[in-house]
Amino acid sequence: QVQLVQSGAEVKKPGASVRVSCKASGYTFTSYAVHWVRQAPGQRLEWMGWINTGDGNTKYSQKFQGRVTITRDTSAGTAYMELSSLRSEDTAVYYCAREAPVYKNGMDVWGQGTTVTVSS
Amino acid sequence: SYVLTQPPSVSVAPGKTARITCGGNNIGSKSVHWFHQKPGQAPVLVIYYESGRPSAIPERFSGSNSGNTATLTISRVEAGDEADYYCQVWDSANDHWVFGGGTKLTVL
């Protein structure tokens, strides 16, 4: 069964960093790029960036450039998203999603989401 | 940055046809994906590249795209179709994915 399983909820103080993991199973991890998308309460989905799991190349949204780092561990089949200098506006559900070339780069498999709460 | 505009809500009776629009400047020149999202769940891809359907998605779902508007059409709407629907395109000028604001589909 193809799935992405994310790490659990996090509560962080302003200024701190958070790292969310996304473990793939049921397919060849390095054959599909992984994207990170977040959704603040009542807001639209917001793309943060992606990683080519084969060669490790990354691309970030300009909005998060300098604060977000996406990495992967191919031996563990896991992608990671780290967001630094957290502020209250970063409170959101963070999703990882697989990009499927067969679906013209549509994101066909999503993790269950990780709630990150930033509060003093 | 490229902006996608969706109506906040659409209501439809069971068995009827729902049409959800996604407006953007010359969106007809872009490839559009559509997702649905139910409360507390992750998004699900329902239409890719304007009109393609992943294998698990019923034929009742279809898409079109022309000019400044892309449209998701759901035929013979069922209660289980009630969800938020989002469109998505690649903004090549800024090198990033953009989502619409979402449309809440209510089945009356």
PDB file of C-alpha atoms in Angstrom:
ATOM      1  CA  GLN A   1       0.000   0.000   0.000  1.00  0.00           C
ATOM      2  CA  VAL A   2       1.436   3.314  -1.106  1.00  0.00           C
ATOM      3  CA  GLN A   3       1.452   5.781   1.748  1.00  0.00           C
ATOM      4  CA  LEU A   4       3.210   8.685   3.396  1.00  0.00           C
ATOM      5  CA  VAL A   5       3.231   8.740   7.181  1.00  0.00           C
ATOM      6  CA  GLN A   6       4.130  11.955   8.955  1.00  0.00           C
ATOM      7  CA  SER A   7       5.436  12.630  12.435  1.00  0.00           C
ATOM      8  CA  GLY A   8       3.186  13.770  15.246  1.00  0.00           C
ATOM      9  CA  ALA A   9       1.881  17.132  16.335  1.00  0.00           C
ATOM     10  CA  GLU A  10       4.279  19.763  17.612  1.00  0.00           C
ATOM     11  CA  VAL A  11       3.938  22.776  19.903  1.00  0.00           C
ATOM     12  CA  LYS A  12       6.692  25.358  19.598  1.00  0.00           C
ATOM     13  CA  LYS A  13       7.478  28.784  20.998  1.00  0.00           C
ATOM     14  CA  PRO A  14       7.995  31.781  18.735  1.00  0.00           C
ATOM     15  CA  GLY A  15      11.520  31.890  17.377  1.00  0.00           C
ATOM     16  CA  ALA A  16      12.028  28.145  17.608  1.00  0.00           C
ATOM     17  CA  SER A  17      12.385  25.642  14.769  1.00  0.00           C
ATOM     18  CA  VAL A  18      10.327  22.587  13.913  1.00  0.00           C
ATOM     19  CA  ARG A  19      11.197  19.503  11.873  1.00  0.00           C
ATOM     20  CA  VAL A  20       8.479  17.322  10.376  1.00  0.00           C
ATOM     21  CA  SER A  21       9.209  13.924   8.882  1.00  0.00           C
ATOM     22  CA  CYS A  22       7.422  12.086   6.083  1.00  0.00           C
ATOM     23  CA  LYS A  23       8.104   8.365   5.698  1.00  0.00           C
ATOM     24  CA  ALA A  24       7.256   6.704   2.393  1.00  0.00           C
ATOM     25  CA  SER A  25       6.266   3.088   1.933  1.00  0.00           C
ATOM     26  CA  GLY A  26       4.867   0.898  -0.817  1.00  0.00           C
ATOM     27  CA  TYR A  27       6.901   2.434  -3.639  1.00  0.00           C
ATOM     28  CA  THR A  28      10.451   3.366  -4.642  1.00  0.00           C
ATOM     29  CA  PHE A  29      11.130   6.508  -2.638  1.00  0.00           C
ATOM     30  CA  THR A  30      13.723   7.965  -4.997  1.00  0.00           C
ATOM     31  CA  SER A  31      11.452   7.725  -8.038  1.00  0.00           C
ATOM     32  CA  TYR A  32       9.036  10.440  -6.916  1.00  0.00           C
ATOM     33  CA  ALA A  33       9.575  14.020  -5.802  1.00  0.00           C
ATOM     34  CA  VAL A  34       8.090  15.104  -2.485  1.00  0.00           C
ATOM     35  CA  HIS A  35       6.373  18.424  -1.910  1.00  0.00           C
ATOM     36  CA  TRP A  36       5.449  20.217   1.305  1.00  0.00           C
ATOM     37  CA  VAL A  37       2.173  22.113   1.544  1.00  0.00           C
ATOM     38  CA  ARG A  38       0.682  23.820   4.563  1.00  0.00           C
ATOM     39  CA  GLN A  39      -2.786  24.973   5.535  1.00  0.00           C
ATOM     40  CA  ALA A  40      -3.366  27.552   8.242  1.00  0.00           C
ATOM     41  CA  PRO A  41      -6.741  27.415  10.027  1.00  0.00           C
ATOM     42  CA  GLY A  42      -9.501  28.382   7.585  1.00  0.00           C
ATOM     43  CA  GLN A  43      -6.985  29.254   4.880  1.00  0.00           C
ATOM     44  CA  ARG A  44      -6.100  27.952   1.455  1.00  0.00           C
ATOM     45  CA  LEU A  45      -3.427  25.371   0.763  1.00  0.00           C
ATOM     46  CA  GLU A  46       0.031  26.937   0.442  1.00  0.00           C
ATOM     47  CA  TRP A  47       2.973  25.340  -1.345  1.00  0.00           C
ATOM     48  CA  MET A  48       6.270  25.569   0.511  1.00  0.00           C
ATOM     49  CA  GLY A  49       8.753  23.686  -1.625  1.00  0.00           C
ATOM     50  CA  TRP A  50       9.852  20.331  -2.971  1.00  0.00           C
ATOM     51  CA  ILE A  51      12.748  17.947  -3.142  1.00  0.00           C
ATOM     52  CA  ASN A  52      13.970  15.678  -5.876  1.00  0.00           C
ATOM     53  CA  THR A  53      14.393  12.568  -3.758  1.00  0.00           C
ATOM     54  CA  GLY A  54      16.798  11.094  -6.279  1.00  0.00           C
ATOM     55  CA  ASP A  55      19.495  13.759  -6.309  1.00  0.00           C
ATOM     56  CA  GLY A  56      18.438  15.899  -3.345  1.00  0.00           C
ATOM     57  CA  ASN A  57      17.864  19.088  -5.346  1.00  0.00           C
ATOM     58  CA  THR A  58      15.342  21.435  -3.771  1.00  0.00           C
ATOM     59  CA  LYS A  59      13.162  24.357  -4.759  1.00  0.00           C
ATOM     60  CA  TYR A  60      11.460  26.662  -2.256  1.00  0.00           C
ATOM     61  CA  SER A  61       8.655  29.149  -2.439  1.00  0.00           C
ATOM     62  CA  GLN A  62      10.032  32.674  -2.236  1.00  0.00           C
ATOM     63  CA  LYS A  63       7.776  33.267   0.751  1.00  0.00           C
ATOM     64  CA  PHE A  64       9.697  30.716   2.819  1.00  0.00           C
ATOM     65  CA  GLN A  65      13.157  31.130   1.294  1.00  0.00           C
ATOM     66  CA  GLY A  66      15.719  31.347   4.054  1.00  0.00           C
ATOM     67  CA  ARG A  67      13.434  29.795   6.690  1.00  0.00           C
ATOM     68  CA  VAL A  68      12.616  26.406   5.220  1.00  0.00           C
ATOM     69  CA  THR A  69      14.917  23.480   4.547  1.00  0.00           C
ATOM     70  CA  ILE A  70      13.768  20.266   2.903  1.00  0.00           C
ATOM     71  CA  THR A  71      16.008  17.205   3.060  1.00  0.00           C
ATOM     72  CA  ARG A  72      15.735  13.478   2.570  1.00  0.00           C
ATOM     73  CA  ASP A  73      17.315  10.282   3.847  1.00  0.00           C
ATOM     74  CA  THR A  74      17.150   7.755   1.028  1.00  0.00           C
ATOM     75  CA  SER A  75      18.155   4.836   3.254  1.00  0.00           C
ATOM     76  CA  ALA A  76      15.178   5.578   5.496  1.00  0.00           C
ATOM     77  CA  GLY A  77      12.786   6.504   2.667  1.00  0.00           C
ATOM     78  CA  THR A  78      11.992   9.684   4.529  1.00  0.00           C
ATOM     79  CA  ALA A  79      11.721  13.354   3.658  1.00  0.00           C
ATOM     80  CA  TYR A  80      12.022  16.149   6.196  1.00  0.00           C
ATOM     81  CA  MET A  81      10.848  19.740   6.344  1.00  0.00           C
ATOM     82  CA  GLU A  82      12.412  22.137   8.825  1.00  0.00           C
ATOM     83  CA  LEU A  83      10.971  25.596   9.374  1.00  0.00           C
ATOM     84  CA  SER A  84      12.891  28.082  11.500  1.00  0.00           C
ATOM     85  CA  SER A  85      12.188  31.403  13.218  1.00  0.00           C
ATOM     86  CA  LEU A  86       8.638  30.315  13.890  1.00  0.00           C
ATOM     87  CA  ARG A  87       5.928  32.887  14.468  1.00  0.00           C
ATOM     88  CA  SER A  88       2.269  32.576  15.342  1.00  0.00           C
ATOM     89  CA  GLU A  89       1.299  32.809  11.661  1.00  0.00           C
ATOM     90  CA  ASP A  90       3.118  29.502  11.075  1.00  0.00           C
ATOM     91  CA  THR A  91       0.459  27.673  13.077  1.00  0.00           C
ATOM     92  CA  ALA A  92      -0.914  25.279  10.481  1.00  0.00           C
ATOM     93  CA  VAL A  93      -1.278  21.704   9.328  1.00  0.00           C
ATOM     94  CA  TYR A  94       1.762  20.687   7.302  1.00  0.00           C
ATOM     95  CA  TYR A  95       1.422  18.031   4.598  1.00  0.00           C
ATOM     96  CA  CYS A  96       3.903  16.153   2.495  1.00  0.00           C
ATOM     97  CA  ALA A  97       2.750  14.921  -0.894  1.00  0.00           C
ATOM     98  CA  ARG A  98       4.167  12.754  -3.647  1.00  0.00           C
ATOM     99  CA  GLU A  99       4.411  14.105  -7.156  1.00  0.00           C
ATOM    100  CA  ALA A 100       3.359  11.585  -9.802  1.00  0.00           C
ATOM    101  CA  PRO A 101       4.715  11.987 -13.329  1.00  0.00           C
ATOM    102  CA  VAL A 102       1.966   9.664 -14.593  1.00  0.00           C
ATOM    103  CA  TYR A 103      -0.527  12.289 -13.409  1.00  0.00           C
ATOM    104  CA  LYS A 104       1.344  15.144 -15.091  1.00  0.00           C
ATOM    105  CA  ASN A 105       3.052  16.051 -11.821  1.00  0.00           C
ATOM    106  CA  GLY A 106      -0.157  16.053  -9.823  1.00  0.00           C
ATOM    107  CA  MET A 107       0.244  15.260  -6.139  1.00  0.00           C
ATOM    108  CA  ASP A 108      -1.394  11.867  -5.898  1.00  0.00           C
ATOM    109  CA  VAL A 109      -0.483  10.638  -2.411  1.00  0.00           C
ATOM    110  CA  TRP A 110      -0.539  12.819   0.689  1.00  0.00           C
ATOM    111  CA  GLY A 111       0.563  12.329   4.252  1.00  0.00           C
ATOM    112  CA  GLN A 112      -1.999  12.566   7.004  1.00  0.00           C
ATOM    113  CA  GLY A 113      -0.816  16.026   8.039  1.00  0.00           C
ATOM    114  CA  THR A 114       1.117  17.304  11.037  1.00  0.00           C
ATOM    115  CA  THR A 115      -0.310  20.064  13.194  1.00  0.00           C
ATOM    116  CA  VAL A 116       2.257  22.639  14.252  1.00  0.00           C
ATOM    117  CA  THR A 117       1.153  25.141  16.872  1.00  0.00           C
ATOM    118  CA  VAL A 118       3.291  28.183  17.594  1.00  0.00           C
ATOM    119  CA  SER A 119       2.411  29.797  20.881  1.00  0.00           C
ATOM    120  CA  SER A 120       4.181  31.506  23.730  1.00  0.00           C
TER     121      SER A 120
ATOM    122  CA  SER B   1       2.351  36.194  -8.128  1.00  0.00           C
ATOM    123  CA  TYR B   2      -0.314  34.327 -10.077  1.00  0.00           C
ATOM    124  CA  VAL B   3      -3.754  34.464  -8.460  1.00  0.00           C
ATOM    125  CA  LEU B   4      -6.491  31.812  -8.695  1.00  0.00           C
ATOM    126  CA  THR B   5     -10.036  32.829  -7.777  1.00  0.00           C
ATOM    127  CA  GLN B   6     -12.757  30.377  -6.758  1.00  0.00           C
ATOM    128  CA  PRO B   7     -16.290  31.019  -5.502  1.00  0.00           C
ATOM    129  CA  PRO B   8     -16.435  30.423  -1.733  1.00  0.00           C
ATOM    130  CA  SER B   9     -19.394  28.094  -1.985  1.00  0.00           C
ATOM    131  CA  VAL B  10     -21.543  26.103  -4.389  1.00  0.00           C
ATOM    132  CA  SER B  11     -24.760  24.310  -3.471  1.00  0.00           C
ATOM    133  CA  VAL B  12     -26.439  21.563  -5.450  1.00  0.00           C
ATOM    134  CA  ALA B  13     -29.209  19.036  -4.958  1.00  0.00           C
ATOM    135  CA  PRO B  14     -28.407  15.326  -5.023  1.00  0.00           C
ATOM    136  CA  GLY B  15     -28.421  13.897  -8.538  1.00  0.00           C
ATOM    137  CA  LYS B  16     -27.810  17.266 -10.158  1.00  0.00           C
ATOM    138  CA  THR B  17     -24.649  18.678 -11.710  1.00  0.00           C
ATOM    139  CA  ALA B  18     -22.208  20.890  -9.809  1.00  0.00           C
ATOM    140  CA  ARG B  19     -19.790  23.204 -11.561  1.00  0.00           C
ATOM    141  CA  ILE B  20     -16.914  24.771  -9.665  1.00  0.00           C
ATOM    142  CA  THR B  21     -14.899  27.451 -11.411  1.00  0.00           C
ATOM    143  CA  CYS B  22     -11.305  28.568 -11.023  1.00  0.00           C
ATOM    144  CA  GLY B  23     -10.404  31.922 -12.539  1.00  0.00           C
ATOM    145  CA  GLY B  24      -6.927  33.081 -13.498  1.00  0.00           C
ATOM    146  CA  ASN B  25      -5.265  35.255 -16.106  1.00  0.00           C
ATOM    147  CA  ASN B  26      -5.052  33.109 -19.251  1.00  0.00           C
ATOM    148  CA  ILE B  27      -5.445  29.970 -17.157  1.00  0.00           C
ATOM    149  CA  GLY B  28      -6.346  28.151 -20.368  1.00  0.00           C
ATOM    150  CA  SER B  29      -2.636  28.105 -21.205  1.00  0.00           C
ATOM    151  CA  LYS B  30      -1.808  26.287 -17.960  1.00  0.00           C
ATOM    152  CA  SER B  31      -2.297  22.751 -16.689  1.00  0.00           C
ATOM    153  CA  VAL B  32      -4.814  22.635 -13.877  1.00  0.00           C
ATOM    154  CA  HIS B  33      -5.150  20.067 -11.114  1.00  0.00           C
ATOM    155  CA  TRP B  34      -8.157  19.735  -8.824  1.00  0.00           C
ATOM    156  CA  PHE B  35      -8.346  18.328  -5.290  1.00  0.00           C
ATOM    157  CA  HIS B  36     -11.078  17.707  -2.808  1.00  0.00           C
ATOM    158  CA  GLN B  37     -10.592  17.882   0.918  1.00  0.00           C
ATOM    159  CA  LYS B  38     -12.981  16.676   3.592  1.00  0.00           C
ATOM    160  CA  PRO B  39     -12.830  18.056   7.143  1.00  0.00           C
ATOM    161  CA  GLY B  40      -9.806  16.823   9.039  1.00  0.00           C
ATOM    162  CA  GLN B  41      -8.432  14.937   6.045  1.00  0.00           C
ATOM    163  CA  ALA B  42      -5.652  15.464   3.544  1.00  0.00           C
ATOM    164  CA  PRO B  43      -6.438  16.661   0.014  1.00  0.00           C
ATOM    165  CA  VAL B  44      -7.214  14.059  -2.656  1.00  0.00           C
ATOM    166  CA  LEU B  45      -6.349  14.520  -6.335  1.00  0.00           C
ATOM    167  CA  VAL B  46      -9.567  14.248  -8.374  1.00  0.00           C
ATOM    168  CA  ILE B  47      -8.552  15.752 -11.728  1.00  0.00           C
ATOM    169  CA  TYR B  48      -5.062  16.163 -13.146  1.00  0.00           C
ATOM    170  CA  TYR B  49      -3.870  18.089 -16.175  1.00  0.00           C
ATOM    171  CA  GLU B  50      -7.311  19.662 -16.737  1.00  0.00           C
ATOM    172  CA  SER B  51      -9.328  16.545 -17.474  1.00  0.00           C
ATOM    173  CA  GLY B  52      -7.456  13.424 -16.431  1.00  0.00           C
ATOM    174  CA  ARG B  53      -8.912  11.247 -13.671  1.00  0.00           C
ATOM    175  CA  PRO B  54      -6.858   9.142 -11.267  1.00  0.00           C
ATOM    176  CA  SER B  55      -8.030   5.542 -11.332  1.00  0.00           C
ATOM    177  CA  ALA B  56      -9.933   5.727  -8.043  1.00  0.00           C
ATOM    178  CA  ILE B  57     -12.004   8.756  -9.062  1.00  0.00           C
ATOM    179  CA  PRO B  58     -15.475   8.142 -10.550  1.00  0.00           C
ATOM    180  CA  GLU B  59     -16.299   9.132 -14.118  1.00  0.00           C
ATOM    181  CA  ARG B  60     -18.768  11.637 -12.677  1.00  0.00           C
ATOM    182  CA  PHE B  61     -15.813  13.980 -12.179  1.00  0.00           C
ATOM    183  CA  SER B  62     -14.554  15.886 -15.213  1.00  0.00           C
ATOM    184  CA  GLY B  63     -12.608  19.039 -15.952  1.00  0.00           C
ATOM    185  CA  SER B  64     -12.231  21.658 -18.652  1.00  0.00           C
ATOM    186  CA  ASN B  65     -10.103  24.729 -19.138  1.00  0.00           C
ATOM    187  CA  SER B  66     -10.289  27.635 -21.560  1.00  0.00           C
ATOM    188  CA  GLY B  67      -9.561  31.338 -21.601  1.00  0.00           C
ATOM    189  CA  ASN B  68      -9.558  32.693 -18.055  1.00  0.00           C
ATOM    190  CA  THR B  69     -11.607  29.923 -16.436  1.00  0.00           C
ATOM    191  CA  ALA B  70     -11.075  26.287 -15.534  1.00  0.00           C
ATOM    192  CA  THR B  71     -14.107  24.274 -14.460  1.00  0.00           C
ATOM    193  CA  LEU B  72     -14.566  21.148 -12.398  1.00  0.00           C
ATOM    194  CA  THR B  73     -17.846  19.411 -13.184  1.00  0.00           C
ATOM    195  CA  ILE B  74     -19.396  16.801 -10.926  1.00  0.00           C
ATOM    196  CA  SER B  75     -22.343  14.948 -12.460  1.00  0.00           C
ATOM    197  CA  ARG B  76     -25.031  13.120 -10.496  1.00  0.00           C
ATOM    198  CA  VAL B  77     -23.825  14.656  -7.261  1.00  0.00           C
ATOM    199  CA  GLU B  78     -23.925  12.461  -4.160  1.00  0.00           C
ATOM    200  CA  ALA B  79     -23.869  13.350  -0.480  1.00  0.00           C
ATOM    201  CA  GLY B  80     -20.351  11.954  -0.260  1.00  0.00           C
ATOM    202  CA  ASP B  81     -19.105  14.607  -2.696  1.00  0.00           C
ATOM    203  CA  GLU B  82     -19.563  17.280  -0.066  1.00  0.00           C
ATOM    204  CA  ALA B  83     -16.092  18.749   0.532  1.00  0.00           C
ATOM    205  CA  ASP B  84     -13.841  21.703  -0.143  1.00  0.00           C
ATOM    206  CA  TYR B  85     -12.486  21.759  -3.685  1.00  0.00           C
ATOM    207  CA  TYR B  86      -9.194  23.420  -4.681  1.00  0.00           C
ATOM    208  CA  CYS B  87      -7.656  24.147  -8.067  1.00  0.00           C
ATOM    209  CA  GLN B  88      -3.891  24.271  -8.545  1.00  0.00           C
ATOM    210  CA  VAL B  89      -1.553  25.462 -11.278  1.00  0.00           C
ATOM    211  CA  TRP B  90       2.161  25.887 -11.780  1.00  0.00           C
ATOM    212  CA  ASP B  91       3.146  29.560 -11.809  1.00  0.00           C
ATOM    213  CA  SER B  92       6.068  29.402 -14.207  1.00  0.00           C
ATOM    214  CA  ALA B  93       6.920  33.085 -13.802  1.00  0.00           C
ATOM    215  CA  ASN B  94       7.631  32.596 -10.099  1.00  0.00           C
ATOM    216  CA  ASP B  95       8.540  28.917 -10.207  1.00  0.00           C
ATOM    217  CA  HIS B  96       6.027  27.695  -7.695  1.00  0.00           C
ATOM    218  CA  TRP B  97       2.685  25.949  -7.260  1.00  0.00           C
ATOM    219  CA  VAL B  98      -0.371  28.089  -6.581  1.00  0.00           C
ATOM    220  CA  PHE B  99      -3.701  27.004  -5.104  1.00  0.00           C
ATOM    221  CA  GLY B 100      -7.093  28.621  -5.397  1.00  0.00           C
ATOM    222  CA  GLY B 101      -8.915  29.765  -2.301  1.00  0.00           C
ATOM    223  CA  GLY B 102     -11.176  26.724  -2.247  1.00  0.00           C
ATOM    224  CA  THR B 103     -14.886  26.181  -2.841  1.00  0.00           C
ATOM    225  CA  LYS B 104     -17.127  24.511  -0.304  1.00  0.00           C
ATOM    226  CA  LEU B 105     -19.529  22.180  -2.086  1.00  0.00           C
ATOM    227  CA  THR B 106     -22.757  21.664  -0.181  1.00  0.00           C
ATOM    228  CA  VAL B 107     -25.159  18.909  -1.177  1.00  0.00           C
ATOM    229  CA  LEU B 108     -28.638  20.055  -0.243  1.00  0.00           C
TER     230      LEU B 108
END
